[in-house]
């Protein structure tokens, strides 16, 4: 009987005719033994869309019908999520190819490769746990952005000593270089085995994510076997650098009425150097953590009596916030913005009219019934600014109208998401809305972009990127159903970005409900990105509110609205700056700019003269007049990350000088007081990030 031949299309354009059942690894070896050794998994793309499935003979990779997507509260990861028909997908190198397909061999350079390694590392972790603690029952173990975790049910808690033993055992499993082998079992047999062994979590996964009469996919390495859709690296030896990080509690299916599991976190990399670099960055992130520094530097505090997500700004933190507010208000005034004040609450009807109630009410605080009105704390400032715009008839000569406000908003964030200043329930946004004609969009968008670039430069922010956030056209519930509006908005934003020569990536499904937006993503020391600044083009809300202006032709026209936030909320931006500078703020933002250290009590009078001169120059000063040793005073100012420490005794007082110690520098300098004052004033005026 003749063997069927299939066509395999390679990235370089070559087409190989191979026998059906040939594996990706066999093709890799034919191309280059070196490439085969470097390959981790394969990426297959059906040549004719859904026809031929993925080429592995199973259609969905789980031995039959595609599993359903996880419901809310259930764990969801690459093992259980439905794949889109015809889309590229990753498979094991040992997967037999049974239909025409496009083949890419995935090496360490591929962005998806690391998650495969981490998923395999989760299996290595589970292998180690069962070898050490065979009474343990398994949950699931997905890869994450920073590593992986695995959920375990075990009555006795894992101790730090247990974690060390698990990591050691993982090294043994890796050294054994056990092959990852995919095997299948009938669904009913798999369920019977899990139920017999009391593996209630695995029984749930098989029941929930597979269909009747289905062949269920498992992966085996050595004596360990786990329900899984894969893919995996060829063998455990390819998990070269793994580390157990921590353990925490997690309720089964996220329900506190269910058994409590133990979730062991770990991470894995391609090399020990990559792992060591990550651990070093992790230590740096801990050192920069704004929650720890906020307490140590007396910037903010939290209180159960006030409530979660409602931080209290201490005097020093309030100073940093005030300076940031003054900076952005001044910058906006110079760029033609008019500042307004609007109330922190409004009638529910206002947000029904704007559409926020339909799209965001789950993130809003509950309404308050007051006599004949239902009031709610605002989640957005835009409806208030719209009412200011329509408070009088506007002409085309008035446009653009730029209304700005440090507007306080309220969002009902889940308690588990709250974190210091970066995730709060009450926030003050550097908000503004530009009302302009359609032919002014590009110019105004460009102007806002320049404002963002200027603010980031002044604040010393350099690690950021642009994301063009677009709608998902298939999601009619999340996004306003108006194709023409969306197409126009997305086209205008693309044209504006291209005209500015900015590189950006697109994010499908990341748009606001009323229009596309440009998100500026800031990265932390770990490389995690979050949105801080945003610019949104909105054709929808002007329609909702019937906004108008009189055009040059004497007719009424509809303005376009641009929503923009240059430096995010004060809470989030201060948290970012704390971590960016590890609490060592630039001179112009430092809550205390100069610390004064008189050597002894007899120099107190001169300290008063120095302090007066510095305050006269507008500098923020603290004098340590305690009856303590000089070095202790210097150390305390240094621990508070004070930019300049001025020390003086008999010699300095007689000469009208100060001994200057600069943060981050070992050398000291003797300067006339007047010279130091002039230098400090210049650095503040320039908003320099250097001392």
XYZ file of C-alpha atoms in Angstrom:
691
model
C 0.000 0.000 0.000
C 1.446 3.364 -1.001
C 2.154 6.025 1.600
C 0.330 9.341 1.256
C 2.578 12.332 0.544
C 1.954 15.768 2.068
C 3.441 19.218 1.372
C 5.304 21.040 4.121
C 5.887 24.759 3.469
C 8.938 26.254 5.198
C 9.524 29.925 6.134
C 12.199 30.395 3.440
C 9.676 29.506 0.732
C 10.891 25.957 0.234
C 8.304 23.182 -0.046
C 9.147 19.633 1.069
C 7.198 16.596 -0.031
C 7.231 14.115 2.859
C 5.387 10.981 3.827
C 2.312 11.477 5.960
C 3.290 10.793 9.572
C 6.700 12.456 9.288
C 7.459 14.487 12.405
C 8.667 18.074 12.657
C 11.827 16.796 14.349
C 12.630 14.514 11.399
C 12.287 17.446 9.009
C 14.458 19.597 11.285
C 17.211 16.944 11.264
C 17.124 16.823 7.471
C 17.539 20.590 7.296
C 20.288 20.807 9.909
C 21.202 18.695 12.963
C 22.089 21.966 14.675
C 18.615 23.362 14.000
C 17.050 20.161 15.299
C 19.046 20.415 18.528
C 18.022 24.059 18.959
C 14.315 23.526 18.228
C 11.878 23.404 21.126
C 8.488 22.916 19.479
C 6.966 23.445 16.035
C 4.423 25.986 14.829
C 1.927 24.655 12.316
C -0.431 26.701 10.168
C -2.950 24.879 7.976
C -2.433 25.717 4.314
C -6.159 25.945 3.576
C -7.471 27.275 6.876
C -9.457 24.704 8.860
C -8.926 21.948 6.277
C -6.597 19.312 7.631
C -6.724 20.563 11.227
C -3.302 21.063 12.759
C -1.736 18.161 11.016
C -1.452 16.034 14.157
C -4.409 13.804 13.447
C -6.424 15.049 16.441
C -7.957 18.296 15.213
C -7.705 20.142 18.539
C -4.697 18.459 20.072
C -6.749 16.800 22.822
C -7.859 13.696 20.979
C -11.240 14.808 19.693
C -13.685 17.689 19.925
C -12.228 20.992 21.082
C -12.675 21.590 24.809
C -14.871 24.399 26.029
C -13.388 27.580 27.408
C -13.155 27.795 31.179
C -16.040 29.465 32.963
C -15.561 32.273 35.483
C -13.730 31.131 38.596
C -12.133 28.158 36.903
C -8.443 28.011 36.059
C -7.764 28.804 32.431
C -4.518 28.205 30.604
C -3.034 26.885 27.390
C -4.071 23.322 28.222
C -7.769 24.060 28.200
C -8.531 27.081 25.995
C -10.152 26.701 22.586
C -7.936 27.534 19.617
C -9.322 29.415 16.655
C -9.808 27.177 13.620
C -7.105 27.699 11.028
C -4.858 29.697 13.351
C -1.181 28.846 13.884
C -0.564 26.644 16.899
C 2.373 25.073 18.652
C 2.851 21.292 18.722
C 5.502 18.888 19.991
C 8.426 18.176 17.683
C 7.341 14.517 17.773
C 3.879 15.325 16.388
C 3.143 13.367 13.162
C 2.205 15.639 10.261
C -0.790 14.226 8.391
C -1.933 17.108 6.175
C -0.425 19.904 4.113
C 0.877 22.537 6.506
C 3.188 25.480 6.985
C 5.957 24.609 9.420
C 8.121 26.841 11.578
C 10.682 25.382 13.937
C 10.514 27.327 17.180
C 13.848 28.025 18.913
C 14.766 30.071 21.974
C 14.595 33.253 19.904
C 10.841 32.895 19.425
C 8.701 34.929 21.886
C 6.474 31.907 22.603
C 9.311 29.512 23.346
C 9.865 30.549 26.948
C 6.263 29.802 27.915
C 6.644 26.282 26.545
C 9.748 25.774 28.676
C 7.913 27.116 31.722
C 4.906 24.875 31.117
C 7.284 21.919 30.978
C 8.970 23.171 34.157
C 5.560 23.061 35.866
C 5.401 19.338 35.013
C 8.913 18.895 36.399
C 7.747 20.607 39.604
C 4.715 18.310 39.873
C 6.947 15.289 39.233
C 9.237 16.339 42.078
C 6.349 16.996 44.478
C 4.761 13.583 43.884
C 8.100 11.796 44.281
C 8.652 13.515 47.632
C 5.042 13.719 48.837
C 3.048 10.971 47.040
C -0.127 11.726 49.024
C -0.476 15.066 47.193
C -3.290 15.625 44.681
C -2.670 17.686 41.540
C -4.520 20.766 40.318
C -3.226 22.580 37.267
C 0.110 24.141 36.356
C 0.172 26.856 33.669
C 3.004 29.051 32.489
C 2.745 32.733 33.408
C 4.449 35.921 32.249
C 7.026 35.594 35.009
C 7.323 31.821 35.344
C 4.789 29.143 36.271
C 2.820 27.733 39.182
C 1.189 24.471 40.121
C -1.745 23.965 42.492
C -1.560 21.084 44.965
C -3.950 19.691 47.545
C -2.129 18.448 50.640
C -3.324 18.667 54.221
C 0.126 19.457 55.625
C 1.508 22.857 54.554
C 4.695 22.985 52.526
C 7.527 24.443 54.616
C 10.566 26.439 53.386
C 12.577 23.246 53.894
C 10.085 21.365 51.697
C 10.481 23.955 48.938
C 14.263 23.558 49.060
C 13.880 19.778 48.819
C 11.455 20.156 45.897
C 13.905 22.369 44.014
C 16.680 19.818 44.595
C 14.436 17.002 43.363
C 13.517 19.073 40.279
C 17.240 19.249 39.445
C 17.332 15.442 39.599
C 14.319 15.140 37.272
C 15.970 17.544 34.827
C 19.255 15.588 34.998
C 17.372 12.361 34.192
C 16.436 13.948 30.843
C 13.121 12.096 30.672
C 11.264 12.377 27.381
C 7.872 14.121 27.312
C 5.601 11.616 25.581
C 2.013 12.348 24.584
C -0.415 9.487 25.163
C -4.187 9.125 24.931
C -6.795 7.317 27.006
C -10.537 6.937 26.540
C -12.333 9.604 28.549
C -14.257 7.187 30.721
C -11.111 5.236 31.605
C -9.275 8.440 32.545
C -12.174 9.582 34.717
C -12.409 6.204 36.448
C -8.691 6.234 37.282
C -8.781 9.789 38.663
C -11.896 9.120 40.730
C -10.405 5.891 42.070
C -7.268 7.707 43.229
C -9.243 10.618 44.709
C -7.836 13.103 42.194
C -10.935 15.329 42.350
C -9.299 18.240 40.512
C -8.126 16.189 37.537
C -11.522 14.477 37.380
C -13.117 17.916 37.228
C -10.810 19.063 34.415
C -11.492 15.962 32.319
C -15.251 16.322 32.867
C -15.262 20.051 32.174
C -12.887 20.260 29.239
C -13.448 17.079 27.241
C -16.477 15.523 25.608
C -17.960 12.042 25.811
C -16.251 9.236 23.882
C -13.218 11.493 23.489
C -9.623 10.343 23.590
C -8.085 12.395 26.413
C -4.577 13.790 26.046
C -1.925 13.088 28.689
C 1.793 13.780 28.917
C 4.173 11.324 30.509
C 7.746 11.828 31.663
C 9.269 8.891 33.506
C 6.654 7.575 35.935
C 4.781 10.893 36.068
C 1.658 11.441 33.951
C -0.609 14.469 33.762
C -3.781 15.465 31.893
C -2.526 18.132 29.470
C -2.843 19.422 25.906
C 0.792 20.527 25.661
C 2.951 21.207 23.842
C 6.170 20.458 25.704
C 9.892 20.570 25.156
C 11.315 17.218 23.944
C 12.599 16.179 27.381
C 13.011 17.370 30.951
C 16.695 18.064 30.249
C 15.625 21.041 28.115
C 14.418 22.790 31.298
C 17.922 24.018 31.990
C 17.424 26.687 34.655
C 14.473 26.459 37.049
C 13.870 27.785 40.536
C 11.115 27.422 43.142
C 10.122 30.906 44.265
C 7.326 30.774 46.862
C 4.123 29.128 48.043
C 0.733 30.658 48.809
C -2.858 29.619 49.391
C -5.489 29.402 46.651
C -9.061 28.143 46.931
C -10.106 25.427 44.507
C -11.939 27.147 41.624
C -11.474 30.458 43.423
C -14.337 29.704 45.821
C -13.617 30.094 49.534
C -16.138 27.338 50.294
C -13.952 24.853 48.423
C -10.801 23.150 49.735
C -7.754 25.375 50.095
C -4.898 24.457 47.800
C -1.215 25.257 48.017
C 0.104 27.101 44.981
C 3.837 26.733 44.433
C 5.343 29.403 42.204
C 8.497 28.944 40.200
C 10.312 30.358 37.230
C 12.432 28.919 34.431
C 14.757 30.274 31.752
C 16.855 29.008 28.888
C 20.095 29.481 30.812
C 21.416 29.993 34.330
C 22.611 33.448 33.289
C 19.069 34.424 32.261
C 17.788 33.084 35.583
C 20.455 34.955 37.571
C 19.675 38.167 35.667
C 15.981 37.737 36.463
C 16.652 37.139 40.161
C 18.854 40.241 40.224
C 16.079 42.306 38.627
C 13.642 40.845 41.135
C 15.824 42.021 44.009
C 16.057 45.438 42.378
C 12.263 45.524 42.068
C 11.911 44.709 45.777
C 14.364 47.495 46.581
C 12.291 49.909 44.483
C 8.848 48.731 45.640
C 6.857 51.923 46.173
C 4.850 50.352 48.997
C 7.974 49.710 51.064
C 9.599 53.032 50.160
C 6.344 54.889 50.746
C 6.460 53.742 54.361
C 10.208 54.196 54.876
C 10.269 57.697 53.345
C 6.991 58.739 55.019
C 5.189 59.421 51.736
C 1.822 57.733 52.295
C 0.057 55.308 54.582
C -3.054 53.136 54.540
C -5.562 52.570 57.303
C -8.269 49.951 57.782
C -10.377 52.651 59.399
C -10.416 54.604 56.138
C -10.771 51.598 53.838
C -8.904 49.527 51.275
C -7.599 51.362 48.231
C -7.870 54.773 49.923
C -4.302 55.847 50.796
C -3.550 58.801 53.054
C -0.907 61.193 51.724
C 1.639 62.149 54.389
C 3.275 65.624 54.253
C 6.320 64.487 52.258
C 4.247 62.482 49.772
C 1.767 65.322 49.498
C 4.676 67.611 48.587
C 5.722 65.332 45.718
C 2.116 65.154 44.518
C 1.656 68.941 44.740
C 4.843 69.543 42.745
C 3.649 67.114 40.085
C 0.255 68.818 39.942
C 1.801 72.277 39.666
C 4.115 71.059 36.934
C 1.370 69.625 34.714
C -1.050 72.510 35.320
C 1.605 75.006 34.254
C 2.500 72.926 31.184
C -1.163 72.716 30.173
C -1.744 76.454 30.608
C 1.193 77.137 28.294
C -0.442 74.850 25.737
C -3.818 76.562 25.654
C -5.804 74.509 28.165
C -8.436 76.085 30.399
C -8.803 74.517 33.831
C -12.169 73.749 35.383
C -13.581 72.230 38.562
C -16.453 69.748 38.500
C -18.144 67.749 41.293
C -17.098 64.245 42.290
C -20.608 62.868 41.902
C -23.615 63.280 39.640
C -26.998 61.781 38.879
C -27.033 58.237 37.583
C -28.972 59.591 34.590
C -25.862 61.449 33.387
C -23.892 58.212 33.102
C -26.840 56.428 31.526
C -26.870 59.117 28.859
C -23.104 58.943 28.311
C -23.120 55.141 28.129
C -20.791 54.660 31.102
C -23.577 53.110 33.154
C -24.168 50.391 30.560
C -20.484 49.651 30.033
C -18.870 50.400 33.416
C -21.489 50.187 36.154
C -19.882 47.007 37.560
C -16.767 49.099 38.259
C -18.742 51.958 39.840
C -19.723 52.364 43.471
C -23.400 51.744 44.258
C -25.771 54.680 43.744
C -26.978 56.774 46.679
C -30.689 57.540 46.959
C -31.025 61.180 48.048
C -34.607 62.430 48.280
C -35.743 62.418 44.634
C -32.311 61.867 43.077
C -30.065 58.865 42.539
C -26.477 60.026 42.787
C -23.274 58.121 42.114
C -19.567 58.792 42.570
C -18.153 59.460 39.150
C -15.943 56.904 37.408
C -15.055 59.375 34.621
C -14.794 63.142 34.218
C -15.819 63.383 30.568
C -19.614 63.797 31.027
C -18.971 66.806 33.284
C -16.667 68.423 30.729
C -19.218 67.784 27.988
C -21.802 69.747 29.991
C -19.335 72.630 30.342
C -18.816 72.619 26.571
C -22.553 72.749 25.890
C -23.142 75.482 28.480
C -23.009 77.979 25.631
C -23.191 77.950 21.849
C -19.772 77.468 20.279
C -18.464 78.780 16.944
C -15.815 77.243 14.708
C -13.684 80.234 15.770
C -13.759 78.899 19.372
C -12.349 75.523 18.381
C -10.443 73.747 19.678
C -11.886 74.075 23.183
C -9.449 72.483 25.639
C -10.912 71.782 29.093
C -8.571 70.319 31.719
C -8.987 69.266 35.326
C -7.255 67.336 38.047
C -10.447 65.337 38.360
C -11.026 62.930 41.221
C -12.738 59.683 40.208
C -13.887 56.535 41.990
C -13.631 52.962 40.768
C -14.735 49.854 42.613
C -11.579 47.796 42.210
C -11.649 44.306 43.711
C -9.719 44.131 46.973
C -7.284 41.581 45.554
C -6.226 44.040 42.836
C -5.478 46.948 45.201
C -1.831 47.824 45.698
C -0.336 50.879 47.411
C -0.754 53.919 45.172
C -0.708 52.012 41.889
C -4.155 50.385 42.303
C -6.611 52.462 44.304
C -10.336 53.160 44.519
C -10.088 56.945 44.648
C -7.780 58.595 42.106
C -7.102 62.050 40.687
C -6.577 62.044 36.943
C -4.609 64.600 34.940
C -7.601 64.743 32.632
C -8.539 66.907 29.664
C -10.964 66.908 26.774
C -10.388 68.651 23.474
C -13.452 69.575 21.432
C -12.424 70.186 17.838
C -13.590 69.993 14.243
C -12.825 66.817 12.253
C -10.105 68.572 10.228
C -8.315 69.531 13.471
C -7.943 65.957 14.790
C -4.472 65.258 13.414
C -3.054 68.584 14.559
C -4.501 68.237 18.061
C -3.442 64.602 18.324
C 0.090 65.609 17.331
C 0.042 68.415 19.895
C -0.951 65.997 22.661
C 1.790 63.566 21.627
C 4.375 66.339 21.881
C 3.032 67.178 25.330
C 3.446 63.550 26.429
C 7.005 63.444 25.098
C 7.844 66.716 26.879
C 6.403 65.550 30.203
C 8.219 62.214 30.061
C 11.491 63.958 29.253
C 11.092 66.340 32.193
C 10.208 63.484 34.548
C 13.139 61.358 33.374
C 10.929 58.599 31.939
C 12.596 56.804 29.043
C 11.292 53.217 29.009
C 7.940 53.413 27.229
C 6.170 52.266 24.070
C 3.026 53.045 22.085
C 0.003 50.773 21.673
C -2.789 51.605 19.252
C -5.799 50.131 21.039
C -8.514 48.989 18.661
C -11.925 47.418 19.085
C -12.811 43.797 18.554
C -15.457 44.172 15.835
C -17.076 40.888 16.873
C -17.781 42.155 20.394
C -20.990 44.135 19.999
C -21.636 44.252 23.754
C -18.391 45.947 24.764
C -18.124 48.419 21.884
C -20.513 50.940 20.350
C -21.981 49.365 17.218
C -21.063 51.930 14.561
C -18.641 50.590 11.949
C -18.247 53.882 10.089
C -17.301 55.721 13.291
C -14.720 53.085 14.245
C -13.177 52.906 10.785
C -12.790 56.684 10.630
C -11.330 56.931 14.138
C -8.845 54.112 13.628
C -7.768 55.491 10.237
C -7.197 58.992 11.602
C -5.099 57.696 14.517
C -2.971 55.522 12.250
C -2.368 58.423 9.875
C -1.416 60.731 12.744
C 1.012 58.201 14.221
C 2.567 57.494 10.839
C 2.976 61.212 10.138
C 4.855 61.589 13.441
C 7.094 58.659 12.536
C 6.285 56.802 15.761
C 6.636 53.042 16.092
C 3.628 51.368 17.675
C 1.980 48.005 18.096
C -1.726 47.310 17.802
C -3.901 45.904 20.566
C -7.153 44.379 19.359
C -9.924 44.569 21.944
C -8.120 47.216 24.048
C -10.107 50.281 22.890
C -12.512 52.290 25.040
C -16.154 51.437 24.409
C -16.674 54.680 22.472
C -13.554 54.853 20.315
C -9.960 53.839 19.516
C -7.091 55.180 21.572
C -3.337 55.410 21.789
C -1.986 54.007 25.038
C 1.501 54.887 26.210
C 2.876 51.856 28.032
C 5.484 52.352 30.761
C 7.701 49.435 31.740
C 8.963 48.705 35.243
C 12.292 47.175 36.211
C 10.873 43.679 35.541
C 9.749 44.684 32.055
C 6.035 44.588 32.923
C 4.091 47.189 30.932
C 1.062 49.194 32.047
C -0.885 52.078 30.532
C -0.134 55.479 32.040
C -0.931 58.055 29.364
C -3.749 57.751 26.869
C -5.229 59.669 23.932
C -8.697 58.699 22.695
C -10.602 59.914 19.643
C -14.333 59.936 20.290
C -17.095 60.489 17.736
C -19.692 58.759 19.904
C -20.189 60.938 23.006
C -20.667 64.147 20.976
C -23.526 62.308 19.248
C -24.943 61.054 22.551
C -25.078 64.588 23.927
C -25.964 66.310 20.654
C -22.952 68.622 20.817
C -22.733 71.316 18.173
C -20.785 74.302 16.924
C -21.629 76.858 14.267
C -19.451 76.419 11.207
C -18.127 79.025 8.774
C -21.113 78.153 6.565
C -23.533 79.207 9.289
C -24.780 75.631 9.796
C -24.584 73.477 12.899
C -21.851 70.821 12.959
C -20.841 68.015 15.302
C -17.455 68.387 17.054
C -15.053 65.520 17.675
C -13.867 64.863 21.211
C -10.317 63.888 22.173
C -9.887 62.430 25.661
C -6.329 62.634 26.979
C -4.371 62.054 30.160
C -0.723 63.099 29.986
C 0.694 61.757 33.247
C -2.060 59.395 34.365
C -3.456 59.720 37.889
C -1.425 61.400 40.584
C -1.471 58.176 42.573
C -0.182 55.966 39.799
C 2.419 58.415 38.498
C 3.851 59.031 41.973
C 4.061 55.264 42.520
C 5.909 54.934 39.212
C 8.316 57.770 40.016
C 9.055 56.293 43.453
C 10.078 53.042 41.776
C 11.834 54.711 38.847
C 14.107 56.650 41.189
C 14.072 54.097 44.031
C 12.847 56.962 46.238
C 15.804 59.210 45.297
C 13.755 61.907 43.553
C 15.352 64.552 41.329
C 16.073 67.766 43.213
C 12.995 69.588 41.924
C 10.662 66.770 43.067
C 12.376 65.832 46.347
C 10.147 66.531 49.374
C 13.219 67.671 51.317
C 15.907 69.058 49.036
C 18.564 70.016 51.565
C 19.399 68.579 54.987
C 21.370 70.777 57.403
C 23.782 69.238 59.904
C 25.305 71.633 62.453
C 28.289 69.863 64.018
C 27.394 70.994 67.554
C 24.851 73.076 69.419
C 26.982 76.203 69.183
C 26.434 76.184 65.398
C 22.648 76.359 65.733
C 22.560 80.099 65.036
C 24.496 79.643 61.790
C 22.137 76.786 60.897
C 19.249 79.247 61.237
C 21.010 81.676 58.869
C 21.674 78.907 56.302
C 18.093 77.651 56.538
C 16.680 81.142 56.062
C 18.826 81.740 52.956
C 17.747 78.432 51.413
C 14.059 78.988 52.135
C 14.295 82.502 50.733
C 15.487 80.875 47.506
C 12.412 78.616 47.527
C 14.213 75.452 48.604
C 12.738 72.859 50.964
C 15.003 72.416 53.987
C 15.220 70.432 57.216
C 17.677 71.096 60.036
C 18.745 68.281 62.352
C 19.443 70.126 65.599
C 19.317 67.020 67.787
C 22.012 66.426 70.340
C 23.404 63.553 68.265
C 26.744 62.847 66.659
C 27.353 64.421 63.271
C 27.703 61.070 61.485
C 24.387 59.849 62.866
C 22.639 62.954 61.495
C 24.301 62.536 58.101
C 23.317 58.864 57.992
C 19.679 59.661 58.770
C 19.458 62.238 55.970
C 21.156 59.784 53.602
C 18.663 57.031 54.487
C 15.876 59.469 53.622
C 17.589 59.933 50.233
C 18.050 63.699 50.714
C 19.723 65.164 47.581
C 22.093 67.515 49.440
C 23.420 67.407 52.996
C 25.180 70.561 54.206
C 27.536 70.149 57.166
C 29.074 73.121 58.983
C 31.173 73.904 62.041
C 33.521 76.663 63.198
C 35.539 76.820 59.983
C 32.502 76.930 57.667
C 30.703 79.492 59.832
C 33.711 81.799 59.929
C 34.065 81.700 56.132
C 30.311 81.794 55.336
C 30.615 78.393 53.699
C 29.026 74.934 53.796
C 30.465 71.450 53.318
C 28.345 69.873 50.581
C 27.647 66.128 50.428
C 25.812 65.113 47.275
C 23.576 62.037 47.162
C 25.230 59.183 45.312
C 28.708 60.737 45.355
C 31.585 60.055 47.719
C 33.493 63.315 47.308
C 32.633 66.394 49.357
C 33.052 70.036 48.399
C 33.446 73.258 50.356
C 31.347 76.060 48.855
C 30.278 79.605 49.775
C 26.646 79.503 50.885
C 25.637 81.910 48.105
C 27.239 79.683 45.461
C 25.393 76.597 46.692
C 22.073 78.478 46.735
C 22.611 79.639 43.142
C 23.530 76.119 41.986
C 20.504 74.516 43.645
C 18.126 77.174 42.251
C 19.436 76.597 38.729
C 19.007 72.817 38.970
C 15.419 73.239 40.210
C 14.615 75.754 37.472
C 15.973 73.366 34.818
C 14.052 70.448 36.406
C 17.291 68.535 36.111
C 17.378 64.834 36.942
C 21.096 65.152 37.758
C 22.701 66.675 40.882
